[in-house]
Coordinates of N, CA and C in Angstrom, one line a residue:
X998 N 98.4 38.5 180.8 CA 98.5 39.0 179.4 C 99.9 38.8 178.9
X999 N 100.1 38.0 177.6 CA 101.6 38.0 177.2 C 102.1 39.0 176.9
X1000 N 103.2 39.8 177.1 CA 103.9 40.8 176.7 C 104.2 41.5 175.4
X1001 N 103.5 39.9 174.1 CA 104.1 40.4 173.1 C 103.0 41.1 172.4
X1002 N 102.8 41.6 173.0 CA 101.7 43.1 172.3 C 102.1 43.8 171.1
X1003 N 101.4 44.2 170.1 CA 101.2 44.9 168.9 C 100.3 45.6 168.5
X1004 N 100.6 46.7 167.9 CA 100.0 47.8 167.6 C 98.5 47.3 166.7
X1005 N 97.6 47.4 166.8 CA 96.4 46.9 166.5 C 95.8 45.7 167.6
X1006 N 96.7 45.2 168.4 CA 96.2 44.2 169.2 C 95.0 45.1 170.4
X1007 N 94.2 44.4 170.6 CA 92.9 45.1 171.8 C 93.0 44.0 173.1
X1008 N 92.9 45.2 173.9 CA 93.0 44.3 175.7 C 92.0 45.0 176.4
X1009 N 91.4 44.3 177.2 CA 90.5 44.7 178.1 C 90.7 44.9 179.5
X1010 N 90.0 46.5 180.3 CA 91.0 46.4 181.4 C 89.8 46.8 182.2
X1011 N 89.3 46.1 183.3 CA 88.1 46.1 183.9 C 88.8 47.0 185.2
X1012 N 89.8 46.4 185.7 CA 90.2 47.3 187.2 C 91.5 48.1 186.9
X1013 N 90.9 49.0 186.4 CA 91.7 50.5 186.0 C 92.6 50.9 187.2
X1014 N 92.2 50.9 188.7 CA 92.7 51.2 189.6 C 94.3 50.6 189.8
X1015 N 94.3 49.8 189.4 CA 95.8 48.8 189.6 C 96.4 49.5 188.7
X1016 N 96.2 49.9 187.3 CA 97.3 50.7 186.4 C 97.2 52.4 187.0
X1017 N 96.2 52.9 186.4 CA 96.3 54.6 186.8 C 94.7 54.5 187.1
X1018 N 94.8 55.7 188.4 CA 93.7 56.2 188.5 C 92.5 56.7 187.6
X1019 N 93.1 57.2 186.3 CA 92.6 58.2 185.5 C 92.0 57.1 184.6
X1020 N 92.2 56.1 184.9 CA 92.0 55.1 183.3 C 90.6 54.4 183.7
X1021 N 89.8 54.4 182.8 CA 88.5 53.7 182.7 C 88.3 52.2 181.8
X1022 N 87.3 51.1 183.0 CA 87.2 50.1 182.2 C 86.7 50.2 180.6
X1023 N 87.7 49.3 179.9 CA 86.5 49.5 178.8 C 87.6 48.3 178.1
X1024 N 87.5 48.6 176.5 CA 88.6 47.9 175.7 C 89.4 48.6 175.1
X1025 N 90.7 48.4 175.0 CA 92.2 49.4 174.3 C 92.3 48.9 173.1
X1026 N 93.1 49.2 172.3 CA 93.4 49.1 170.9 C 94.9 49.9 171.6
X1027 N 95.9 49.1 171.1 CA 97.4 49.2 171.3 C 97.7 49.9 170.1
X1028 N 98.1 51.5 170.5 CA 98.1 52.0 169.2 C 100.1 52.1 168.9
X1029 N 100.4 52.1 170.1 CA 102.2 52.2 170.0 C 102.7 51.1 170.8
X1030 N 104.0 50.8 170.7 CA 104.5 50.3 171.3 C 105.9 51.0 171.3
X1031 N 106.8 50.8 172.5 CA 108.2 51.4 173.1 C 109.0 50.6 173.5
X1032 N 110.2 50.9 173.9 CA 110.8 50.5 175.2 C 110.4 50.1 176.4
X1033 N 109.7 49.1 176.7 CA 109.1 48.9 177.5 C 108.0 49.7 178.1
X1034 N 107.1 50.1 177.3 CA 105.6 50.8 177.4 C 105.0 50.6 176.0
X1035 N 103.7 50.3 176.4 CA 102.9 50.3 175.6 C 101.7 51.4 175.6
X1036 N 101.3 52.0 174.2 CA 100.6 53.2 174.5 C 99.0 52.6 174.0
X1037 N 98.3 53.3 174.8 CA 96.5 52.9 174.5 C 95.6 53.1 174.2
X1038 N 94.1 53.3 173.3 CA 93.5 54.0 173.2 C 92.3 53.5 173.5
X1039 N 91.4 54.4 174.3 CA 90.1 53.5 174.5 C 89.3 53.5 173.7
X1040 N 88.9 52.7 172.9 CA 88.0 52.1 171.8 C 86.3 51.5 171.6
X1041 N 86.4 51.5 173.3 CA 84.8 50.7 173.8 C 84.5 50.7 175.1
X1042 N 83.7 50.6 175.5 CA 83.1 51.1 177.4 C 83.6 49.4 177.7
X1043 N 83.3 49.4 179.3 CA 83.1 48.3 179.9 C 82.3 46.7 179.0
X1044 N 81.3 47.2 178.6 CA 80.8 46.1 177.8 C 80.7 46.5 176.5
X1045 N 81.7 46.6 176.4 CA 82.6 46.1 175.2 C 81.6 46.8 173.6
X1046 N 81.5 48.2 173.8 CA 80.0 49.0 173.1 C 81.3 49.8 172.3
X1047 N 81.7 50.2 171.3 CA 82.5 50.6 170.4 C 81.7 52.3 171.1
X1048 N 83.2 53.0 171.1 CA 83.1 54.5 171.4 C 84.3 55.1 171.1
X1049 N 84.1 56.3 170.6 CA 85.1 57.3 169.7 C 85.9 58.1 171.1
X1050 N 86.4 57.9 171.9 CA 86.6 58.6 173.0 C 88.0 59.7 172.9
X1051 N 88.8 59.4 172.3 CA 90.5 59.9 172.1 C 91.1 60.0 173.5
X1052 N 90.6 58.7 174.6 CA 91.5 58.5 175.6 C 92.7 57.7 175.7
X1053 N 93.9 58.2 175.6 CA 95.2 57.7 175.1 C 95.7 57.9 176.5
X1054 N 96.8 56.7 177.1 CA 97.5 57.2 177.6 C 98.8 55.8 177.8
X1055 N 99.6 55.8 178.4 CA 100.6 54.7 178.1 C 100.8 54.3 179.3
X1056 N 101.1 52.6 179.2 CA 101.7 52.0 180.7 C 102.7 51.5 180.2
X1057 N 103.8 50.8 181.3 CA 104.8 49.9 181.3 C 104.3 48.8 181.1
X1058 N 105.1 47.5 180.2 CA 105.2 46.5 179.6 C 104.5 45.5 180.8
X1059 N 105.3 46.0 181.9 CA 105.1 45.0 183.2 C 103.3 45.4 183.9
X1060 N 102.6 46.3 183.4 CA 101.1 46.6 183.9 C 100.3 45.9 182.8
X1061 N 100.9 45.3 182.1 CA 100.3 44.5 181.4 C 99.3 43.9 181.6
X1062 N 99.7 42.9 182.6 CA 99.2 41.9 183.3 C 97.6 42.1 183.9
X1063 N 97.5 43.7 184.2 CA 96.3 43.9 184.6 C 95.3 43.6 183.5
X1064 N 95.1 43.4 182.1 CA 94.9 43.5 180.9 C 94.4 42.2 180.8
X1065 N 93.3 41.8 180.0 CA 93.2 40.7 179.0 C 93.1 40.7 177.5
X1066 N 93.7 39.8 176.9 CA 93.2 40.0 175.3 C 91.7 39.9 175.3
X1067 N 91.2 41.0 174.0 CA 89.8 41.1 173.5 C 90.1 41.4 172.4
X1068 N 88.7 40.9 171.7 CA 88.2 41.8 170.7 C 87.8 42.6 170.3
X1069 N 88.0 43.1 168.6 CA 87.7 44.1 168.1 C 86.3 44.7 168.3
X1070 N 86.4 45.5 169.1 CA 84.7 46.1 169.1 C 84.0 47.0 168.0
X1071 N 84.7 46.5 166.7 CA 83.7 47.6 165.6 C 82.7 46.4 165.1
X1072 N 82.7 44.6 165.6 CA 81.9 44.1 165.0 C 80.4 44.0 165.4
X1073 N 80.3 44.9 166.6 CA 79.4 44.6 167.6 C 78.4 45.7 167.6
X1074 N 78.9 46.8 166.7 CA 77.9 48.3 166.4 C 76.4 47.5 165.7
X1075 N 75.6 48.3 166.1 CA 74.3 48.1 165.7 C 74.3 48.1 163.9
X1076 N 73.9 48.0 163.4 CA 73.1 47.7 161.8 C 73.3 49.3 161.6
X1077 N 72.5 49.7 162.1 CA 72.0 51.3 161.8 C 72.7 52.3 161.8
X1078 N 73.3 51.9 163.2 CA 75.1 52.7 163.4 C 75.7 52.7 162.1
X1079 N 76.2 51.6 161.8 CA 77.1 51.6 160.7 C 76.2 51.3 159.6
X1080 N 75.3 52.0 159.2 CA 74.9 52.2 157.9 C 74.7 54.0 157.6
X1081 N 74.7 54.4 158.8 CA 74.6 56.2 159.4 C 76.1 56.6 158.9
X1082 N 77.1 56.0 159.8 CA 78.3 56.0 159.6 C 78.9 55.8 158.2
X1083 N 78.9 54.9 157.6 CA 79.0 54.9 156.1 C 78.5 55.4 155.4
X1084 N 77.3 55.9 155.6 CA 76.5 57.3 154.5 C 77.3 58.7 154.8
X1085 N 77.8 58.7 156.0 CA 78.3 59.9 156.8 C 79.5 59.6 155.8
X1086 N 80.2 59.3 155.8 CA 81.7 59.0 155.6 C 81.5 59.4 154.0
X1087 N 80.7 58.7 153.2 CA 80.4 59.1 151.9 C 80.0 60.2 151.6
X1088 N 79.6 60.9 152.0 CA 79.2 62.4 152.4 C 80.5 63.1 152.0
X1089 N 81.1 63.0 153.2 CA 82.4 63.4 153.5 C 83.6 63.2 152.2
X1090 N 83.4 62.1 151.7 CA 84.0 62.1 150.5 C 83.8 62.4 149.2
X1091 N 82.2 62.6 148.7 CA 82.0 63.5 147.9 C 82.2 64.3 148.0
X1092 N 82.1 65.5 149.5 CA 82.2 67.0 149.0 C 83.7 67.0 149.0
X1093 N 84.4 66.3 149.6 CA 86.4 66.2 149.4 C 86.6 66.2 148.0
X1094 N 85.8 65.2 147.5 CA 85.9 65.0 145.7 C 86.0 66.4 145.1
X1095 N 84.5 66.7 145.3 CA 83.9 67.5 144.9 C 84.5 68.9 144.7
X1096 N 85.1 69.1 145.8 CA 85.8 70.3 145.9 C 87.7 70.3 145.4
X1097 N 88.0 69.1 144.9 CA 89.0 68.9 144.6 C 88.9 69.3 143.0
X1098 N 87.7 68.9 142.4 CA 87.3 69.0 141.4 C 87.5 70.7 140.9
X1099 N 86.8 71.3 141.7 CA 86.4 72.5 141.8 C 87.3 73.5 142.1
X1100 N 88.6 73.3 142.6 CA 90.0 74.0 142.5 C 90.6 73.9 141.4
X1101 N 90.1 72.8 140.2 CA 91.0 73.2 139.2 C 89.8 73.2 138.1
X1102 N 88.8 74.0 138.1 CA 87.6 74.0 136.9 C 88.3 73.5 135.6
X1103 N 89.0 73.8 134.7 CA 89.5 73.7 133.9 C 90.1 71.9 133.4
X1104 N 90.8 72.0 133.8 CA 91.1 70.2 134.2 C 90.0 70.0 134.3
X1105 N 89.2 69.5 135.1 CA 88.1 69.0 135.6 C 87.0 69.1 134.3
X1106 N 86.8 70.0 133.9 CA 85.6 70.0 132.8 C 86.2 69.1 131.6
X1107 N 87.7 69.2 131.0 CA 88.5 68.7 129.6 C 88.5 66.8 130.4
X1108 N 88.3 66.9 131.3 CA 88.6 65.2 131.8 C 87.0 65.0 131.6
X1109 N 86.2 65.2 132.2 CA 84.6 65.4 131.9 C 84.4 64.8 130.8
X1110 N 84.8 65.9 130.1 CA 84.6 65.8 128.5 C 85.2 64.6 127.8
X1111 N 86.1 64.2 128.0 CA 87.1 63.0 127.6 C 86.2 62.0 128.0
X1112 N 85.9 61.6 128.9 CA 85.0 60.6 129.5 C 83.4 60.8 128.6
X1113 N 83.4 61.6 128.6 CA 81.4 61.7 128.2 C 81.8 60.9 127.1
X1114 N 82.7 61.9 125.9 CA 83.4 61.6 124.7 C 82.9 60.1 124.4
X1115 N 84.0 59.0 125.4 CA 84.0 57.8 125.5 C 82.9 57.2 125.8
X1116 N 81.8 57.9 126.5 CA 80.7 57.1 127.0 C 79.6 57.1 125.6
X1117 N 79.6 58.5 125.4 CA 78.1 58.8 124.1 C 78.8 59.2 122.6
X1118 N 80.2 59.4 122.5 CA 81.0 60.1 121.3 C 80.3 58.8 120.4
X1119 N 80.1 57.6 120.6 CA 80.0 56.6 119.1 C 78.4 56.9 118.7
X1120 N 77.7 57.5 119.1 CA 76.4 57.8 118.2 C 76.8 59.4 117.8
X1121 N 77.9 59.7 118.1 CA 77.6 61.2 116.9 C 78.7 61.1 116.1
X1122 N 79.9 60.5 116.3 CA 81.5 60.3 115.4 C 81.5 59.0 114.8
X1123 N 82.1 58.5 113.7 CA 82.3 57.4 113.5 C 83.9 57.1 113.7
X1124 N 84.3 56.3 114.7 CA 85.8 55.9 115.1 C 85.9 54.3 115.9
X1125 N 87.1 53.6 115.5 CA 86.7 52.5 116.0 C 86.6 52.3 117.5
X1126 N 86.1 51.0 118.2 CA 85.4 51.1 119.5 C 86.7 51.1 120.7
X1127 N 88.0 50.6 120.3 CA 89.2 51.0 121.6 C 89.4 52.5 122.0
X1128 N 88.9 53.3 120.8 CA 88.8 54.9 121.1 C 88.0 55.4 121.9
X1129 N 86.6 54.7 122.3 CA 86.3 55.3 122.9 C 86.5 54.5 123.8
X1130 N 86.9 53.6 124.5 CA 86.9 52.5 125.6 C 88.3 53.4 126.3
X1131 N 89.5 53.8 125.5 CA 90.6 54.9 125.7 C 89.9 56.0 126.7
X1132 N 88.8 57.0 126.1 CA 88.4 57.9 126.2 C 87.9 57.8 127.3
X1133 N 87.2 56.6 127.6 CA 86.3 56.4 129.2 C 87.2 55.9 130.1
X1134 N 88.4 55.3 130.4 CA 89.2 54.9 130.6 C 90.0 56.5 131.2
X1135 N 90.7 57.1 130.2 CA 91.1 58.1 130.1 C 90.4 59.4 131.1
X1136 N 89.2 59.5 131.0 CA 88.6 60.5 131.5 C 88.3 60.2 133.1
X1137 N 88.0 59.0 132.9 CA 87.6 58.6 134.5 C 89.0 58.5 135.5
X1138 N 90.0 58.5 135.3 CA 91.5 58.1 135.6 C 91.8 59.6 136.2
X1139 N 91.3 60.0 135.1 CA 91.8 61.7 135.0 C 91.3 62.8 135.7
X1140 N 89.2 62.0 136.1 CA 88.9 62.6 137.6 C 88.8 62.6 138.9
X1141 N 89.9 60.7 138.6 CA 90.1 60.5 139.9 C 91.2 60.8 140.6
X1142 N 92.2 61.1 140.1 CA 93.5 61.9 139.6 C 93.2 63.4 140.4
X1143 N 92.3 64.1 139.8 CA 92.2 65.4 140.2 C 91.1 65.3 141.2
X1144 N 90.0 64.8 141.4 CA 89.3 64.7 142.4 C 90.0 63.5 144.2
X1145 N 91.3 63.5 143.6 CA 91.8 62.9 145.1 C 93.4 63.6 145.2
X1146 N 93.4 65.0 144.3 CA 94.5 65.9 144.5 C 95.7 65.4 144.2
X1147 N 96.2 64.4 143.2 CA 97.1 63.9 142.5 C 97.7 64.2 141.4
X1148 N 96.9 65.0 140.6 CA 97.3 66.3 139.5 C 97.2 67.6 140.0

């Protein structure tokens, strides 16, 4: 394994026994690098199956060697996995929205409104069409603004 390792680079380490006892085959994701140590995280089992583990731990530059370059094991998840996972995740970011929203009621409804304004205001007002394109523009900015805690 070349030495010149980088933080995002992945190595595979089948005989754990040569670096540390404690360390299990699988695949690393090089999350640091030092002074001669590099720090690790295991990212996938032995055959190379993407796994959330938070096993971290760091070797010297020179145990390198026990290592091979690999690949990224997020391309290898099942279909279903990562369609579970990305509904999960969206989940998670609506009610983040959602609740960002909901700390400032006030803002949040006057941005609303701004936006609706822009979307349906030209069948009840007569004003020309940049006003409301402004208005939708304007309101949507303004909830994303306060729905990602920026106002």
């Amino acid at each position: 394994m070349p030495d010149g390792v980088a933080v995002s680079d992945h190595v595979s380490l089948s005989e754990p026994a040569a670096i540390d006892p404690d360390a299990t085959p699988g695949v690393y994701r090089v999350v640091g690098t030092g002074d001669g140590t590099v720090t690790l995280l295991r990212v996938a089992d032995a055959d190379a199956c993407r796994e959330h583990t938070g096993e971290v731990f760091t070797v010297d530059r020179d145990d390198l060697t026990a290592f091979e370059p690999a690949d990224d094991p997020n391309g290898n998840r099942p279909v279903g996995e990562r369609l579970r996972d990305g509904l999960d995740t969206l989940g998670w970011q609506l009610r983040t929205f959602a609740g960002s929203l909901a700390d400032s009621p006030s803002r949040s409804t006057l941005a609303g409104a701004v936006l609706l304004v822009g979307l349906v205001g030209d069948q009840f007002v007569s004003a020309p069409e940049w006003v409301f394109s402004v208005a939708v523009f304007a309101g949507s900015l303004s909830l994303a603004a306060l729905g990602s805690n920026l106002l």
